[in-house]
mmCIF file of C-alpha atoms in Angstrom:
data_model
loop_
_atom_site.group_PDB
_atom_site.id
_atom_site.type_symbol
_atom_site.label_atom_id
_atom_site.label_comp_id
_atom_site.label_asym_id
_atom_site.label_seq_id
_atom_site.Cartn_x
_atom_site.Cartn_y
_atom_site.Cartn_z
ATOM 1 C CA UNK N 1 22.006 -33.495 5.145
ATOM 2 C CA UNK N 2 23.825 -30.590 6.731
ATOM 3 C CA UNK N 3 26.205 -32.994 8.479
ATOM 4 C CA UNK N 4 27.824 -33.702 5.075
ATOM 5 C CA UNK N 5 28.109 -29.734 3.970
ATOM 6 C CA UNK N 6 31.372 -29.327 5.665
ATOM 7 C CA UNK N 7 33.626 -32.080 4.938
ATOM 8 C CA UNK N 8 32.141 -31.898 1.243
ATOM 9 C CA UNK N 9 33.578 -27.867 0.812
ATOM 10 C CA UNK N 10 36.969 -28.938 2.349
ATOM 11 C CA UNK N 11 37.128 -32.056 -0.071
ATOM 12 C CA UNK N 12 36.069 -29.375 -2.978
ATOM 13 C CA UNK N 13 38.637 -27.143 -2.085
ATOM 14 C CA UNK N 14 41.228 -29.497 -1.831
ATOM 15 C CA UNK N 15 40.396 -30.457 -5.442
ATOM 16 C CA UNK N 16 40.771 -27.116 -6.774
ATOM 17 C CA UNK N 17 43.467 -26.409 -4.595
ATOM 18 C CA UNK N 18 45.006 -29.750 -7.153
ATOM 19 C CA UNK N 19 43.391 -28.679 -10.065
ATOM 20 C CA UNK N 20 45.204 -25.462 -9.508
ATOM 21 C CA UNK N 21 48.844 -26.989 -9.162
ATOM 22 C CA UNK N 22 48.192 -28.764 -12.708
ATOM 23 C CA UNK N 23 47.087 -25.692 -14.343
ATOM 24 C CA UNK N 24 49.910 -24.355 -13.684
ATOM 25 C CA UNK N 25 52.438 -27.115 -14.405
ATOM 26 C CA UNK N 26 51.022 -27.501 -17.795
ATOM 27 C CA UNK N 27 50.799 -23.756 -18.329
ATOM 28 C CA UNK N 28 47.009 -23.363 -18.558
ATOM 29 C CA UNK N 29 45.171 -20.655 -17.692
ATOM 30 C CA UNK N 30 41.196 -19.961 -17.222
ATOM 31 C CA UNK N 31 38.987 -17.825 -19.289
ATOM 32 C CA UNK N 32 36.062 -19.419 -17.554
ATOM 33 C CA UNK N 33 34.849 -20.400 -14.198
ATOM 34 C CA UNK N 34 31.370 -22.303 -14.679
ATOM 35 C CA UNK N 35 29.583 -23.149 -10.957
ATOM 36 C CA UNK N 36 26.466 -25.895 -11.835
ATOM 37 C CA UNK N 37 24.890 -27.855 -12.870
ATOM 38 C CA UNK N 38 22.818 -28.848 -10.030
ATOM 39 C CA UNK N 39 21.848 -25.884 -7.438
ATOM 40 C CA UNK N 40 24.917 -24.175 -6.366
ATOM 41 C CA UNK N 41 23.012 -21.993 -4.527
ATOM 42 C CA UNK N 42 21.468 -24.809 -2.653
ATOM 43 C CA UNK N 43 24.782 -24.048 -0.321
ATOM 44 C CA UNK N 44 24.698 -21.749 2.420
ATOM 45 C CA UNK N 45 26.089 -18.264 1.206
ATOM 46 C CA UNK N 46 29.150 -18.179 3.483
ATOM 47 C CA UNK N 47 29.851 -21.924 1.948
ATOM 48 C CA UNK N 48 29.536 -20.460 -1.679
ATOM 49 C CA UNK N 49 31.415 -17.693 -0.854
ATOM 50 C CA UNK N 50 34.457 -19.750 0.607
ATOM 51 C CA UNK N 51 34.634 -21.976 -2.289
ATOM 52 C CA UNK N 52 34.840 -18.797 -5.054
ATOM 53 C CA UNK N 53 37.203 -17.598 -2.700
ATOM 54 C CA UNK N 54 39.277 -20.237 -2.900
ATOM 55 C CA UNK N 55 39.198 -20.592 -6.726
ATOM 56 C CA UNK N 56 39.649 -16.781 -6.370
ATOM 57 C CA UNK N 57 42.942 -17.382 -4.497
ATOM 58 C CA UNK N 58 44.238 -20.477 -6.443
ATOM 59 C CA UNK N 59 43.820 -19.460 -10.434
ATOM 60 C CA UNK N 60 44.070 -16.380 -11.955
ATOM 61 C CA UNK N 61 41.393 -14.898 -12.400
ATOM 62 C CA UNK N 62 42.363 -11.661 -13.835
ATOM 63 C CA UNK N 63 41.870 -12.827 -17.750
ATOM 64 C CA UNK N 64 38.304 -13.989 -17.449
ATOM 65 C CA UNK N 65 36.017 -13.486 -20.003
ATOM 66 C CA UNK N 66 32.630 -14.820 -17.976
ATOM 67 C CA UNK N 67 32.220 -16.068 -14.999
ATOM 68 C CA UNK N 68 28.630 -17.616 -13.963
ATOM 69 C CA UNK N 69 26.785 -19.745 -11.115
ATOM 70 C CA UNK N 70 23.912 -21.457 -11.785
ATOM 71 C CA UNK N 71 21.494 -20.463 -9.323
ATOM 72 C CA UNK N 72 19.353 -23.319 -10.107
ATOM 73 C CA UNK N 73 16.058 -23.187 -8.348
ATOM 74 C CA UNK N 74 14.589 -19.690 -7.447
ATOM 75 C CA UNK N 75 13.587 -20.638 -4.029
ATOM 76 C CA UNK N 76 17.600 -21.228 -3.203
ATOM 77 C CA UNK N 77 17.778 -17.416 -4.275
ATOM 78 C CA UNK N 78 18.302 -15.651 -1.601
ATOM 79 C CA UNK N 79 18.935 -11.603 -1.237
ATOM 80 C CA UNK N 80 21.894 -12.817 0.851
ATOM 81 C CA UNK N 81 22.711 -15.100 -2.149
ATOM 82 C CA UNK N 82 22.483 -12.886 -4.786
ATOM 83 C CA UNK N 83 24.394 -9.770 -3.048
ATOM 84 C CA UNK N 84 27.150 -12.273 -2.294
ATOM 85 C CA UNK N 85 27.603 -13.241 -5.849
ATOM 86 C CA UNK N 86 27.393 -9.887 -7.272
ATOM 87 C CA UNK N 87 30.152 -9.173 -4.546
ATOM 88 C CA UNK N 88 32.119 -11.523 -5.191
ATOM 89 C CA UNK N 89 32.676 -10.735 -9.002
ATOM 90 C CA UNK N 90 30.030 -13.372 -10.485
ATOM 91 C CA UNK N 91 29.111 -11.907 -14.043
ATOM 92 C CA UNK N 92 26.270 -14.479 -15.299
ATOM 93 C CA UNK N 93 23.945 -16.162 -12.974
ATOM 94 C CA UNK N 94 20.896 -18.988 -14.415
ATOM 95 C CA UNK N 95 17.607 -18.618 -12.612
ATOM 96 C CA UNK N 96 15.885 -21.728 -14.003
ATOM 97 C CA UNK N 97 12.442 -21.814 -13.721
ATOM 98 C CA UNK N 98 11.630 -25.211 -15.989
ATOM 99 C CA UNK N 99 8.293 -23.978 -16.826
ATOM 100 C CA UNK N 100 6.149 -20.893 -15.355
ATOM 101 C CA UNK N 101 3.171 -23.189 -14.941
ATOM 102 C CA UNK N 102 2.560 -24.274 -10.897
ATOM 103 C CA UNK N 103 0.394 -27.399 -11.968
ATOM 104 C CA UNK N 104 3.529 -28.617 -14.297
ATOM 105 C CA UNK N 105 5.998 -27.500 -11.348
ATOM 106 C CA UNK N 106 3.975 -29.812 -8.698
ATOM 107 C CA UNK N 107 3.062 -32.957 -11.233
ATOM 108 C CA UNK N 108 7.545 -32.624 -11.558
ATOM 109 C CA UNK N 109 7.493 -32.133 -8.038
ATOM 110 C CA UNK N 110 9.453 -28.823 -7.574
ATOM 111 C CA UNK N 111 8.687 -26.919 -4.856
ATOM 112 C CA UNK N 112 9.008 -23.421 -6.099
ATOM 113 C CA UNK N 113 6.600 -21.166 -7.992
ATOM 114 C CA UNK N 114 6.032 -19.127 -11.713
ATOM 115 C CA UNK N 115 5.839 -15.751 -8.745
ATOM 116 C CA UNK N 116 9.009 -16.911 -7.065
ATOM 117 C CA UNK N 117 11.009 -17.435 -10.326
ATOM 118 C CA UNK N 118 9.550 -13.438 -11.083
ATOM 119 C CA UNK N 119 10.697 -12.392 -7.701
ATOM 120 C CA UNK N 120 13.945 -13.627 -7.607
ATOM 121 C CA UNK N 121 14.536 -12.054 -11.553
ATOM 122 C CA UNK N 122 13.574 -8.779 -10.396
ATOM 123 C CA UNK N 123 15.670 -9.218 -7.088
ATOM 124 C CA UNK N 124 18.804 -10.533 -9.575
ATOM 125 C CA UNK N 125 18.207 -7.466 -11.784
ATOM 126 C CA UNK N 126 17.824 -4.844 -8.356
ATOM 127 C CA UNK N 127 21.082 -6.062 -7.146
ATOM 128 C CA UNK N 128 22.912 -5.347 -10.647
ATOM 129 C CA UNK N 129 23.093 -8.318 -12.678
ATOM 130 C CA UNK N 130 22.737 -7.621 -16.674
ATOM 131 C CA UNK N 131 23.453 -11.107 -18.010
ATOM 132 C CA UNK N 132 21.016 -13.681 -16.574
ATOM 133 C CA UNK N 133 20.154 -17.219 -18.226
ATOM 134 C CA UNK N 134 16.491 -18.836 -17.628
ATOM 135 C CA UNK N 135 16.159 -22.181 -18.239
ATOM 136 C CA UNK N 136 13.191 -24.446 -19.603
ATOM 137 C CA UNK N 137 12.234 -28.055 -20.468
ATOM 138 C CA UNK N 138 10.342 -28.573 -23.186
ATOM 139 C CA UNK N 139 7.963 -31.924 -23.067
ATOM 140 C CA UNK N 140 7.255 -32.159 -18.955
ATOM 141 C CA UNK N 141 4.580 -34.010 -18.023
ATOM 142 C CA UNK N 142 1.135 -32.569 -17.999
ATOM 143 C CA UNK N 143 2.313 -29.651 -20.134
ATOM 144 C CA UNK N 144 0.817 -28.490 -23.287
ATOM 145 C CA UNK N 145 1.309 -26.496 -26.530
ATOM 146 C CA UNK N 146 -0.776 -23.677 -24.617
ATOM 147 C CA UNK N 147 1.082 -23.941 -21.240
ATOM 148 C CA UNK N 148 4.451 -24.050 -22.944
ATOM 149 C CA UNK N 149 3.668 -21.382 -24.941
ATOM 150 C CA UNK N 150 2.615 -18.690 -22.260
ATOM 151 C CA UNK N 151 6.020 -20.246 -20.333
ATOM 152 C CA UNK N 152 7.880 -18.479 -22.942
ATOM 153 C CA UNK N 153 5.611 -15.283 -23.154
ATOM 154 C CA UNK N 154 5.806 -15.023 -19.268
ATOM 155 C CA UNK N 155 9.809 -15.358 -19.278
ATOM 156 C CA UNK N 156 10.450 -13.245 -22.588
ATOM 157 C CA UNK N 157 8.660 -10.671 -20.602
ATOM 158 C CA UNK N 158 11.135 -10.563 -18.045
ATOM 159 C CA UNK N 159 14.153 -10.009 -20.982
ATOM 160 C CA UNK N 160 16.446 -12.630 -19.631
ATOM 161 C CA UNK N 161 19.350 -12.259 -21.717
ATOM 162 C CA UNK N 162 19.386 -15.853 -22.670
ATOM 163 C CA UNK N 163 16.968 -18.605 -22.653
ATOM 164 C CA UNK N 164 18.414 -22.460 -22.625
ATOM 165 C CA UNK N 165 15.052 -24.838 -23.254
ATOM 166 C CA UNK N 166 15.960 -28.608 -22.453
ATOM 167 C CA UNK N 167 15.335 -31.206 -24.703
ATOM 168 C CA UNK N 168 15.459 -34.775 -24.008
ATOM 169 C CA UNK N 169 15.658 -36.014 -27.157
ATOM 170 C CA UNK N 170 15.400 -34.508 -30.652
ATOM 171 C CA UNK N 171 12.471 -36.834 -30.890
ATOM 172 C CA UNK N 172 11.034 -35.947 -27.743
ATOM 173 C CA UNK N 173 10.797 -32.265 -29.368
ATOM 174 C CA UNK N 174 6.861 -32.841 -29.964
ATOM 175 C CA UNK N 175 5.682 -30.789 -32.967
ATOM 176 C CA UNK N 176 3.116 -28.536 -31.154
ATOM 177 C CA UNK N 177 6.002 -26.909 -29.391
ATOM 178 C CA UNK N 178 7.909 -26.408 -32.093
ATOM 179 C CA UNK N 179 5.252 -24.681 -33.529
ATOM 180 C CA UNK N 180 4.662 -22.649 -30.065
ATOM 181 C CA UNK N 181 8.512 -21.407 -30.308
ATOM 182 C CA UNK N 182 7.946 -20.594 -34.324
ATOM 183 C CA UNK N 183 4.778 -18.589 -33.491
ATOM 184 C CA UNK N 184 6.617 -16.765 -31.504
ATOM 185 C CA UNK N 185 9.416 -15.523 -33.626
ATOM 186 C CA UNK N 186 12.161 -18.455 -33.106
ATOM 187 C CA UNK N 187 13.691 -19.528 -35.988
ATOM 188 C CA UNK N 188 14.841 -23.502 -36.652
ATOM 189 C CA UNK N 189 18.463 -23.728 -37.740
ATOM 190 C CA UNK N 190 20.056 -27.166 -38.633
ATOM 191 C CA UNK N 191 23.182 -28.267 -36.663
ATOM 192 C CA UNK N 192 25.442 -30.708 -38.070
ATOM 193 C CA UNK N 193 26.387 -31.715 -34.621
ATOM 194 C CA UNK N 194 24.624 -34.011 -32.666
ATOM 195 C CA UNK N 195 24.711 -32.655 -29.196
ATOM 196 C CA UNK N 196 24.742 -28.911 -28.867
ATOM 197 C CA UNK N 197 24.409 -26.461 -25.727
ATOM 198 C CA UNK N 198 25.347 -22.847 -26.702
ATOM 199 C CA UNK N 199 25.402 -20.398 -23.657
ATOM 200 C CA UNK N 200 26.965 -17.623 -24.390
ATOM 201 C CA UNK N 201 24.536 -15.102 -26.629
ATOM 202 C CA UNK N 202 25.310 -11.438 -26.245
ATOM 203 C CA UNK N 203 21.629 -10.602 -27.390
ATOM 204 C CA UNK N 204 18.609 -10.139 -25.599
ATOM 205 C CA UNK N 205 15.793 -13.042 -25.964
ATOM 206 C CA UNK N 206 17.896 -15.287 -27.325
ATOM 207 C CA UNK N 207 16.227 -19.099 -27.358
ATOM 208 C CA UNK N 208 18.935 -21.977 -27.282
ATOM 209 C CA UNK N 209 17.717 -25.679 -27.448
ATOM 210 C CA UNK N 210 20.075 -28.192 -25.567
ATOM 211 C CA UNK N 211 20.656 -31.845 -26.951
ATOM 212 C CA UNK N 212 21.048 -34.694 -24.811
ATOM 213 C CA UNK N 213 20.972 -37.656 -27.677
ATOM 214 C CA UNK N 214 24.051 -39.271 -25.947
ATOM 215 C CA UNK N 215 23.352 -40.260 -22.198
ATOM 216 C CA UNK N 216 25.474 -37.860 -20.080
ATOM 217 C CA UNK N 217 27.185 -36.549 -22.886
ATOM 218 C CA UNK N 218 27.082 -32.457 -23.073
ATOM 219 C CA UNK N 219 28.795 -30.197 -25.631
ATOM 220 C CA UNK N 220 29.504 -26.680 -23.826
ATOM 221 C CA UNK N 221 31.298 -23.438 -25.133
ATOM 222 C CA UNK N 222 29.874 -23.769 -28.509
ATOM 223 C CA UNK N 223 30.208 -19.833 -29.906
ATOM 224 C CA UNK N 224 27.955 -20.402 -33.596
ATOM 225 C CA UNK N 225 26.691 -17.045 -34.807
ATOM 226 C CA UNK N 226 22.368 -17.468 -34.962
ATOM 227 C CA UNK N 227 19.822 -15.551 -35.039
ATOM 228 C CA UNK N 228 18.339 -13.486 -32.141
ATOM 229 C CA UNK N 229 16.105 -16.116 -31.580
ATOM 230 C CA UNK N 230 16.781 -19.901 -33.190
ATOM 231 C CA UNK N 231 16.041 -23.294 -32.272
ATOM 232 C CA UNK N 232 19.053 -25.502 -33.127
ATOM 233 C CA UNK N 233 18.207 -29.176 -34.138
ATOM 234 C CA UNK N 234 20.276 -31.657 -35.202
ATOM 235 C CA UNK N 235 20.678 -32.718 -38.819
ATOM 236 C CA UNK N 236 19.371 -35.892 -40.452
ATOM 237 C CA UNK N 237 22.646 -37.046 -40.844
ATOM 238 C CA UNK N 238 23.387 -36.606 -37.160
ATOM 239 C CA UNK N 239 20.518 -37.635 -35.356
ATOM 240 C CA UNK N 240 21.457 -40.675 -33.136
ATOM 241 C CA UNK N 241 19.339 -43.885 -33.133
#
C-alpha cells in the first residue's frame, strides 16, 4: 500500500541514521552494504535512491569491498532501476528468477516470466553490471528433474556470475535434481556446517546451494574455496533432525 511507503523510508533512515552513531562509538566500520532479502527494488527508484543515499552519507563507504541489492523479482527491474543503481555505486545486483519455467512460476504464483528474467539480465549487463547473482529453488511444486534441469541450462546460458539454488531442507534436496546439477558438471562437496549460504564467488557459473535446516536461521559471508561449480551439503554429522 503506497500510503505506508513514506513513513516506512523515514523510519528506515532514522534506523541507519542510529545504526550509524553506534558504528562509530564502538569503532566499526563497513566492508559491506547488503540491500534484501525481499524485493528492494519493489520501491520506487527515487525511494531506493534516498535510502543508499543516506547510508551513503552516514557510514563510510570508502573501504567497501562489495556492495549489492537484491533486485528480487525481474518484473521490479526497471531501466530506471537499474541505471539508478549502477549510478549510485551498487557493484552486485541478484536477479532471481526461481525457476525459468512459466507453468512452475504460475502454480508458485509469481507474476513474472522465464523472457522477463532474460530481459532484465541483458538490460543489467547493457547498463554495466559484471557481477550479477541468479537465484533458484530447487523442489517447487509441479517441477521436475527435466524442468529443473533446462532452468539451469537456460540461466548458465546467460553467465550469471553466481548462481544461489534454495533448498528447503537437505532432505527436501530430491535425488533427481541432484543428479540434474551432477549431469551438468556440479560437483557435491560435504560441509561440516549445518547451514551454509556462500555469495561471494569470483568465478563465472558458479552453483551455491543454500541451507535452511534451522527455521529463520541463515549463515552469510561464508568465503570456503570450491570448485567452479559445487553443490555444498551438509555432513552426516551435521544434518539436523
Amino acid at each position: 500500500n503506497e500510503k505506508f511507503i513514506e513513513p516506512y523510508v523515514k523510519a528506515l533512515i532514522k534506523e541507519i541514521e542510529a545504526t550509524a552513531k553506534l558504528c562509530e562509538k564502538r569503532g566499526d566500520s563497513i566492508e559491506t552494504i547488503y540491500f534484501g532479502g525481499g524485493t528492494p527494488t519493489a520501491l520506487s527508484a527515487q525511494n531506493l535512491r534516498t535510502l543508499i543515499d543516506a547510508v551513503k552519507k552516514n557510514f563510510d563507504v570508502s573501504k567497501l569491498r562489495e556492495f549489492t541489492v537484491e533486485a528480487g523479482r525481474p518484473d521490479t527491474f526497471t531501466e530506471e532501476m537499474v541505471s539508478m543503481l549502477y549510478d549510485s555505486g551498487v557493484k552486485r545486483i541478484s536477479i532471481n528468477p526461481q525457476t525459468m519455467n512459466n507453468s512452475v512460476l504460475e502454480a508458485i504464483g509469481r507474476r513474472h516470466t522465464a523472457e522477463e528474467t532474460e530481459a532484465a539480465f541483458i538490460l543489467a549487463r547493457d547498463v554495466g553490471f559484471n557481477n550479477i547473482n541468479m537465484d533458484l529453488i530447487a523442489g517447487l511444486p509441479t517441477d521436475t528433474e527435466e524442468s529443473f534441469g533446462k532452468t539451469l541450462d537456460r540461466v548458465l546460458m546467460l553467465s550469471p556470475e553466481s548462481i544461489t539454488a534454495l533448498v528447503p531442507s537437505y532432505t527436501a534436496l530430491a535425488t533427481s535434481e541432484i543428479s540434474a546439477l551432477v549431469g551438468r558438471g556440479f560437483t557435491i562437496m560435504l560441509s561440516s556446517i549445518s547451514v551454509a549460504v556462500i555469495t561471494r564467488l569470483p568465478k563465472r557459473r558458479q552453483l551455491v546451494i543454500s541451507f535452511f535446516c534451522i527455521a529463520g536461521s541463515i549463515l552469510k559471508g561464508i568465503s570456503t574455496p570450491i570448485s567452479p561449480r559445487a553443490i555444498i551439503i551438509p555432513s552426516q554429522a551435521s544434518q539436523i533432525s
